[in-house]
Amino acid sequence: MNEYITTYSGIRFYPLNPKVEDINITDIAHHLSNICRYTGACRSFYSVAQHSVYVSEMCKPAHALRGLLHDATEAYLSDIAGPIKHADGFAFYREAEKLLDEAICNKFSLPYEMHESIKIADKRVFVTEMRDLM
């Protein structure tokens, strides 16, 4: 079994041991553009990348890049439905996601903590998505 994934750009990426130098913005954009939100339960395809752009546009401009990359870990770990992701048995996934998020933040010189404006924007986009897509 491989301990790496091969990214769109051809990099061997180790999601459980991420290296800052292997994080590639093109890979993140390409991967997220091909992952459908809500485990595909939308009426039509709606990507994590599109969601991220909306969050970026709705948060304060100073936090736009962090807002754009708030779900960037999903480019390497994939998206997992919330009820599963937050279940007790998925602590390992949450730890892997945290480690990867820190590496992504280091790559782009971003703060680890999500600013409140990003959290608010994410919630607003979520409510809009639920109304318009589900």
PDB file of C-alpha atoms in Angstrom:
ATOM      1  CA  MET A   1       0.000   0.000   0.000  1.00  0.00           C
ATOM      2  CA  ASN A   2       1.337   3.422  -0.958  1.00  0.00           C
ATOM      3  CA  GLU A   3       1.782   6.041   1.711  1.00  0.00           C
ATOM      4  CA  TYR A   4       1.456   8.795  -0.859  1.00  0.00           C
ATOM      5  CA  ILE A   5      -1.008  10.115  -3.387  1.00  0.00           C
ATOM      6  CA  THR A   6      -0.003  11.319  -6.814  1.00  0.00           C
ATOM      7  CA  THR A   7      -1.250  14.850  -7.334  1.00  0.00           C
ATOM      8  CA  TYR A   8      -2.491  16.510 -10.504  1.00  0.00           C
ATOM      9  CA  SER A   9       0.989  17.987 -11.071  1.00  0.00           C
ATOM     10  CA  GLY A  10       2.598  14.583 -10.575  1.00  0.00           C
ATOM     11  CA  ILE A  11       4.020  15.156  -7.090  1.00  0.00           C
ATOM     12  CA  ARG A  12       4.160  12.224  -4.697  1.00  0.00           C
ATOM     13  CA  PHE A  13       2.409  13.767  -1.716  1.00  0.00           C
ATOM     14  CA  TYR A  14       2.396  12.137   1.700  1.00  0.00           C
ATOM     15  CA  PRO A  15      -0.820  13.403   3.348  1.00  0.00           C
ATOM     16  CA  LEU A  16       0.076  11.929   6.739  1.00  0.00           C
ATOM     17  CA  ASN A  17       3.550  13.468   6.602  1.00  0.00           C
ATOM     18  CA  PRO A  18       3.085  16.650   4.568  1.00  0.00           C
ATOM     19  CA  LYS A  19       6.083  18.653   3.450  1.00  0.00           C
ATOM     20  CA  VAL A  20       5.627  22.350   2.815  1.00  0.00           C
ATOM     21  CA  GLU A  21       7.683  22.135  -0.377  1.00  0.00           C
ATOM     22  CA  ASP A  22       5.240  19.560  -1.821  1.00  0.00           C
ATOM     23  CA  ILE A  23       2.171  21.764  -1.367  1.00  0.00           C
ATOM     24  CA  ASN A  24       1.218  23.186  -4.728  1.00  0.00           C
ATOM     25  CA  ILE A  25      -1.478  25.795  -5.315  1.00  0.00           C
ATOM     26  CA  THR A  26      -2.260  24.349  -8.753  1.00  0.00           C
ATOM     27  CA  ASP A  27      -2.855  20.934  -7.189  1.00  0.00           C
ATOM     28  CA  ILE A  28      -5.097  22.444  -4.530  1.00  0.00           C
ATOM     29  CA  ALA A  29      -7.162  24.362  -7.100  1.00  0.00           C
ATOM     30  CA  HIS A  30      -7.442  21.410  -9.478  1.00  0.00           C
ATOM     31  CA  HIS A  31      -8.297  18.844  -6.815  1.00  0.00           C
ATOM     32  CA  LEU A  32     -10.885  21.052  -5.084  1.00  0.00           C
ATOM     33  CA  SER A  33     -12.507  21.918  -8.412  1.00  0.00           C
ATOM     34  CA  ASN A  34     -13.190  18.206  -8.917  1.00  0.00           C
ATOM     35  CA  ILE A  35     -14.615  17.479  -5.455  1.00  0.00           C
ATOM     36  CA  CYS A  36     -18.358  17.997  -5.088  1.00  0.00           C
ATOM     37  CA  ARG A  37     -19.658  19.518  -1.867  1.00  0.00           C
ATOM     38  CA  TYR A  38     -22.115  17.637   0.336  1.00  0.00           C
ATOM     39  CA  THR A  39     -20.842  14.223  -0.802  1.00  0.00           C
ATOM     40  CA  GLY A  40     -22.437  14.933  -4.176  1.00  0.00           C
ATOM     41  CA  ALA A  41     -25.960  15.417  -2.816  1.00  0.00           C
ATOM     42  CA  CYS A  42     -26.419  18.750  -4.619  1.00  0.00           C
ATOM     43  CA  ARG A  43     -28.985  19.119  -7.404  1.00  0.00           C
ATOM     44  CA  SER A  44     -26.042  19.837  -9.722  1.00  0.00           C
ATOM     45  CA  PHE A  45     -22.279  19.658  -9.400  1.00  0.00           C
ATOM     46  CA  TYR A  46     -20.944  22.284  -7.001  1.00  0.00           C
ATOM     47  CA  SER A  47     -17.266  22.107  -6.153  1.00  0.00           C
ATOM     48  CA  VAL A  48     -15.382  22.713  -2.945  1.00  0.00           C
ATOM     49  CA  ALA A  49     -13.310  25.209  -4.984  1.00  0.00           C
ATOM     50  CA  GLN A  50     -16.408  27.264  -5.827  1.00  0.00           C
ATOM     51  CA  HIS A  51     -17.468  27.220  -2.185  1.00  0.00           C
ATOM     52  CA  SER A  52     -13.986  28.395  -1.197  1.00  0.00           C
ATOM     53  CA  VAL A  53     -14.080  31.298  -3.638  1.00  0.00           C
ATOM     54  CA  TYR A  54     -17.396  32.468  -2.179  1.00  0.00           C
ATOM     55  CA  VAL A  55     -16.026  32.270   1.368  1.00  0.00           C
ATOM     56  CA  SER A  56     -12.958  34.238   0.266  1.00  0.00           C
ATOM     57  CA  GLU A  57     -15.139  36.933  -1.281  1.00  0.00           C
ATOM     58  CA  MET A  58     -17.393  37.219   1.791  1.00  0.00           C
ATOM     59  CA  CYS A  59     -14.772  37.458   4.527  1.00  0.00           C
ATOM     60  CA  LYS A  60     -12.753  40.570   5.290  1.00  0.00           C
ATOM     61  CA  PRO A  61     -10.225  41.322   2.514  1.00  0.00           C
ATOM     62  CA  ALA A  62      -7.316  40.906   4.913  1.00  0.00           C
ATOM     63  CA  HIS A  63      -8.388  37.281   5.423  1.00  0.00           C
ATOM     64  CA  ALA A  64      -9.312  36.473   1.820  1.00  0.00           C
ATOM     65  CA  LEU A  65      -6.413  34.098   1.130  1.00  0.00           C
ATOM     66  CA  ARG A  66      -6.991  32.163   4.348  1.00  0.00           C
ATOM     67  CA  GLY A  67     -10.684  32.084   3.456  1.00  0.00           C
ATOM     68  CA  LEU A  68      -9.868  30.759   0.005  1.00  0.00           C
ATOM     69  CA  LEU A  69      -7.717  28.004   1.527  1.00  0.00           C
ATOM     70  CA  HIS A  70      -9.927  27.181   4.514  1.00  0.00           C
ATOM     71  CA  ASP A  71     -10.820  23.778   2.990  1.00  0.00           C
ATOM     72  CA  ALA A  72      -7.501  23.218   1.181  1.00  0.00           C
ATOM     73  CA  THR A  73      -6.789  20.075   3.224  1.00  0.00           C
ATOM     74  CA  GLU A  74      -9.595  18.394   1.293  1.00  0.00           C
ATOM     75  CA  ALA A  75      -7.427  18.585  -1.835  1.00  0.00           C
ATOM     76  CA  TYR A  76      -5.163  15.964  -0.265  1.00  0.00           C
ATOM     77  CA  LEU A  77      -7.454  14.183   2.218  1.00  0.00           C
ATOM     78  CA  SER A  78     -10.754  14.465   0.321  1.00  0.00           C
ATOM     79  CA  ASP A  79     -13.990  15.710   1.809  1.00  0.00           C
ATOM     80  CA  ILE A  80     -15.736  13.610   4.429  1.00  0.00           C
ATOM     81  CA  ALA A  81     -19.349  14.076   5.485  1.00  0.00           C
ATOM     82  CA  GLY A  82     -19.592  16.121   8.695  1.00  0.00           C
ATOM     83  CA  PRO A  83     -21.331  13.492  10.842  1.00  0.00           C
ATOM     84  CA  ILE A  84     -18.541  11.028  10.067  1.00  0.00           C
ATOM     85  CA  LYS A  85     -15.704  13.542  10.242  1.00  0.00           C
ATOM     86  CA  HIS A  86     -16.706  14.609  13.754  1.00  0.00           C
ATOM     87  CA  ALA A  87     -17.421  11.115  15.082  1.00  0.00           C
ATOM     88  CA  ASP A  88     -15.233   9.755  17.883  1.00  0.00           C
ATOM     89  CA  GLY A  89     -13.711   7.124  15.609  1.00  0.00           C
ATOM     90  CA  PHE A  90     -12.409   9.774  13.195  1.00  0.00           C
ATOM     91  CA  ALA A  91     -10.039  11.539  15.603  1.00  0.00           C
ATOM     92  CA  PHE A  92      -7.168  10.256  13.454  1.00  0.00           C
ATOM     93  CA  TYR A  93      -8.582  12.039  10.409  1.00  0.00           C
ATOM     94  CA  ARG A  94      -9.010  15.284  12.350  1.00  0.00           C
ATOM     95  CA  GLU A  95      -5.397  15.100  13.547  1.00  0.00           C
ATOM     96  CA  ALA A  96      -4.168  14.466   9.984  1.00  0.00           C
ATOM     97  CA  GLU A  97      -6.278  17.393   8.786  1.00  0.00           C
ATOM     98  CA  LYS A  98      -4.831  19.683  11.471  1.00  0.00           C
ATOM     99  CA  LEU A  99      -1.251  18.707  10.611  1.00  0.00           C
ATOM    100  CA  LEU A 100      -1.898  19.284   6.922  1.00  0.00           C
ATOM    101  CA  ASP A 101      -3.661  22.604   7.561  1.00  0.00           C
ATOM    102  CA  GLU A 102      -0.630  23.817   9.516  1.00  0.00           C
ATOM    103  CA  ALA A 103       1.660  22.839   6.619  1.00  0.00           C
ATOM    104  CA  ILE A 104      -0.593  24.694   4.155  1.00  0.00           C
ATOM    105  CA  CYS A 105      -0.590  27.756   6.412  1.00  0.00           C
ATOM    106  CA  ASN A 106       3.198  27.614   6.618  1.00  0.00           C
ATOM    107  CA  LYS A 107       3.462  27.354   2.819  1.00  0.00           C
ATOM    108  CA  PHE A 108       1.413  30.506   2.290  1.00  0.00           C
ATOM    109  CA  SER A 109       2.465  32.395   5.469  1.00  0.00           C
ATOM    110  CA  LEU A 110      -1.043  32.295   6.892  1.00  0.00           C
ATOM    111  CA  PRO A 111      -2.191  32.163  10.522  1.00  0.00           C
ATOM    112  CA  TYR A 112      -3.231  28.735  11.814  1.00  0.00           C
ATOM    113  CA  GLU A 113      -6.325  30.045  13.501  1.00  0.00           C
ATOM    114  CA  MET A 114      -9.324  30.861  11.362  1.00  0.00           C
ATOM    115  CA  HIS A 115     -10.307  34.521  11.808  1.00  0.00           C
ATOM    116  CA  GLU A 116     -13.904  35.101  12.893  1.00  0.00           C
ATOM    117  CA  SER A 117     -14.719  36.790   9.573  1.00  0.00           C
ATOM    118  CA  ILE A 118     -13.872  33.506   7.781  1.00  0.00           C
ATOM    119  CA  LYS A 119     -16.038  31.468  10.140  1.00  0.00           C
ATOM    120  CA  ILE A 120     -18.952  33.859   9.608  1.00  0.00           C
ATOM    121  CA  ALA A 121     -18.479  33.857   5.830  1.00  0.00           C
ATOM    122  CA  ASP A 122     -18.324  30.046   5.799  1.00  0.00           C
ATOM    123  CA  LYS A 123     -21.598  29.823   7.739  1.00  0.00           C
ATOM    124  CA  ARG A 124     -23.309  32.359   5.470  1.00  0.00           C
ATOM    125  CA  VAL A 125     -22.177  30.519   2.359  1.00  0.00           C
ATOM    126  CA  PHE A 126     -23.316  27.220   3.911  1.00  0.00           C
ATOM    127  CA  VAL A 127     -26.827  28.584   4.578  1.00  0.00           C
ATOM    128  CA  THR A 128     -27.023  29.939   1.028  1.00  0.00           C
ATOM    129  CA  GLU A 129     -25.822  26.633  -0.421  1.00  0.00           C
ATOM    130  CA  MET A 130     -28.381  24.668   1.557  1.00  0.00           C
ATOM    131  CA  ARG A 131     -31.142  26.968   0.318  1.00  0.00           C
ATOM    132  CA  ASP A 132     -30.031  27.039  -3.321  1.00  0.00           C
ATOM    133  CA  LEU A 133     -28.396  23.668  -3.963  1.00  0.00           C
ATOM    134  CA  MET A 134     -30.072  21.065  -1.826  1.00  0.00           C
TER     135      MET A 134
END
